[in-house]
Amino acid sequence: RKKPEAAPEATAWGIAGLSDDEAALLHFCETPRTRKELAEYLGLDSVSYAIKRHIMPVVERGLLRMELPDTPKSPRQRFVRVP
């Protein structure tokens, strides 16, 4: 698995418990991203594993949001960083 590059401003966000991978993910998600784009970015073949293990915990912490929260598995679903 390739390691995402850390976002340079990640430490400036001052979010407690934010790993380098999570900071890089938030930086990547400044533009809305599909489930597949996120899995590819994380270097994972399984989209469902990427969402369950890496994306949803960040969503639950309120750092990412789903553009279609009522239909989480929609093919049009995008994830974007919470400002």
PDB file of N, CA and C in Angstrom, residues 22 25 35 38-39 42 44 46-60 66 72-73 79:
ATOM      1  N   GLU A  22      -4.655  10.602   7.792  1.00  0.00           N
ATOM      2  CA  GLU A  22      -5.945  11.292   7.849  1.00  0.00           C
ATOM      3  C   GLU A  22      -5.807  12.733   7.367  1.00  0.00           C
ATOM      4  N   LEU A  25      -5.628  12.652   3.697  1.00  0.00           N
ATOM      5  CA  LEU A  25      -6.950  12.340   3.170  1.00  0.00           C
ATOM      6  C   LEU A  25      -7.835  13.589   3.167  1.00  0.00           C
ATOM      7  N   ARG A  35     -16.210   7.168  -3.975  1.00  0.00           N
ATOM      8  CA  ARG A  35     -15.725   6.031  -3.185  1.00  0.00           C
ATOM      9  C   ARG A  35     -14.520   5.392  -3.878  1.00  0.00           C
ATOM     10  N   LEU A  38     -11.320   7.472  -3.587  1.00  0.00           N
ATOM     11  CA  LEU A  38     -10.740   7.372  -2.248  1.00  0.00           C
ATOM     12  C   LEU A  38      -9.995   6.056  -2.067  1.00  0.00           C
ATOM     13  N   ALA A  39     -10.577   4.961  -2.534  1.00  0.00           N
ATOM     14  CA  ALA A  39      -9.911   3.660  -2.426  1.00  0.00           C
ATOM     15  C   ALA A  39      -8.597   3.672  -3.200  1.00  0.00           C
ATOM     16  N   LEU A  42      -5.980   5.675  -1.393  1.00  0.00           N
ATOM     17  CA  LEU A  42      -5.444   4.940  -0.243  1.00  0.00           C
ATOM     18  C   LEU A  42      -4.637   3.713  -0.658  1.00  0.00           C
ATOM     19  N   LEU A  44      -5.888   0.943  -2.038  1.00  0.00           N
ATOM     20  CA  LEU A  44      -6.634  -0.260  -1.692  1.00  0.00           C
ATOM     21  C   LEU A  44      -7.472  -0.723  -2.880  1.00  0.00           C
ATOM     22  N   SER A  46     -10.115  -2.855  -2.533  1.00  0.00           N
ATOM     23  CA  SER A  46     -11.499  -3.021  -2.092  1.00  0.00           C
ATOM     24  C   SER A  46     -12.096  -1.672  -1.691  1.00  0.00           C
ATOM     25  N   VAL A  47     -13.077  -1.234  -2.469  1.00  0.00           N
ATOM     26  CA  VAL A  47     -13.738   0.034  -2.167  1.00  0.00           C
ATOM     27  C   VAL A  47     -14.492  -0.066  -0.843  1.00  0.00           C
ATOM     28  N   SER A  48     -15.199  -1.178  -0.636  1.00  0.00           N
ATOM     29  CA  SER A  48     -15.987  -1.311   0.600  1.00  0.00           C
ATOM     30  C   SER A  48     -15.087  -1.322   1.833  1.00  0.00           C
ATOM     31  N   TYR A  49     -13.925  -1.968   1.744  1.00  0.00           N
ATOM     32  CA  TYR A  49     -12.986  -1.975   2.874  1.00  0.00           C
ATOM     33  C   TYR A  49     -12.457  -0.564   3.122  1.00  0.00           C
ATOM     34  N   ALA A  50     -12.112   0.146   2.068  1.00  0.00           N
ATOM     35  CA  ALA A  50     -11.594   1.508   2.217  1.00  0.00           C
ATOM     36  C   ALA A  50     -12.616   2.403   2.907  1.00  0.00           C
ATOM     37  N   ILE A  51     -13.870   2.285   2.496  1.00  0.00           N
ATOM     38  CA  ILE A  51     -14.909   3.125   3.089  1.00  0.00           C
ATOM     39  C   ILE A  51     -15.150   2.739   4.542  1.00  0.00           C
ATOM     40  N   LYS A  52     -15.303   1.452   4.797  1.00  0.00           N
ATOM     41  CA  LYS A  52     -15.616   0.981   6.153  1.00  0.00           C
ATOM     42  C   LYS A  52     -14.491   1.262   7.145  1.00  0.00           C
ATOM     43  N   ARG A  53     -13.257   0.987   6.757  1.00  0.00           N
ATOM     44  CA  ARG A  53     -12.131   1.074   7.694  1.00  0.00           C
ATOM     45  C   ARG A  53     -11.423   2.423   7.735  1.00  0.00           C
ATOM     46  N   HIS A  54     -11.504   3.191   6.653  1.00  0.00           N
ATOM     47  CA  HIS A  54     -10.725   4.425   6.599  1.00  0.00           C
ATOM     48  C   HIS A  54     -11.565   5.689   6.471  1.00  0.00           C
ATOM     49  N   ILE A  55     -12.621   5.636   5.686  1.00  0.00           N
ATOM     50  CA  ILE A  55     -13.397   6.842   5.414  1.00  0.00           C
ATOM     51  C   ILE A  55     -14.478   7.090   6.466  1.00  0.00           C
ATOM     52  N   MET A  56     -15.267   6.067   6.773  1.00  0.00           N
ATOM     53  CA  MET A  56     -16.378   6.273   7.710  1.00  0.00           C
ATOM     54  C   MET A  56     -15.918   6.718   9.100  1.00  0.00           C
ATOM     55  N   PRO A  57     -14.790   6.218   9.625  1.00  0.00           N
ATOM     56  CA  PRO A  57     -14.345   6.748  10.913  1.00  0.00           C
ATOM     57  C   PRO A  57     -14.064   8.256  10.871  1.00  0.00           C
ATOM     58  N   VAL A  58     -13.583   8.754   9.739  1.00  0.00           N
ATOM     59  CA  VAL A  58     -13.321  10.189   9.595  1.00  0.00           C
ATOM     60  C   VAL A  58     -14.637  10.951   9.436  1.00  0.00           C
ATOM     61  N   VAL A  59     -15.597  10.341   8.754  1.00  0.00           N
ATOM     62  CA  VAL A  59     -16.936  10.940   8.633  1.00  0.00           C
ATOM     63  C   VAL A  59     -17.571  11.025  10.026  1.00  0.00           C
ATOM     64  N   GLU A  60     -17.470   9.946  10.800  1.00  0.00           N
ATOM     65  CA  GLU A  60     -18.070   9.911  12.140  1.00  0.00           C
ATOM     66  C   GLU A  60     -17.442  10.939  13.076  1.00  0.00           C
ATOM     67  N   MET A  66     -20.592  13.287   3.750  1.00  0.00           N
ATOM     68  CA  MET A  66     -21.132  12.709   2.525  1.00  0.00           C
ATOM     69  C   MET A  66     -22.039  13.754   1.882  1.00  0.00           C
ATOM     70  N   PRO A  72     -25.999   6.558   1.417  1.00  0.00           N
ATOM     71  CA  PRO A  72     -24.544   6.409   1.513  1.00  0.00           C
ATOM     72  C   PRO A  72     -23.903   5.536   0.442  1.00  0.00           C
ATOM     73  N   LYS A  73     -24.658   4.601  -0.143  1.00  0.00           N
ATOM     74  CA  LYS A  73     -24.076   3.714  -1.157  1.00  0.00           C
ATOM     75  C   LYS A  73     -24.431   4.133  -2.581  1.00  0.00           C
ATOM     76  N   PHE A  79     -17.497  12.341  -1.141  1.00  0.00           N
ATOM     77  CA  PHE A  79     -17.051  12.719   0.196  1.00  0.00           C
ATOM     78  C   PHE A  79     -16.219  13.985   0.082  1.00  0.00           C
TER      79      PHE A  79
END
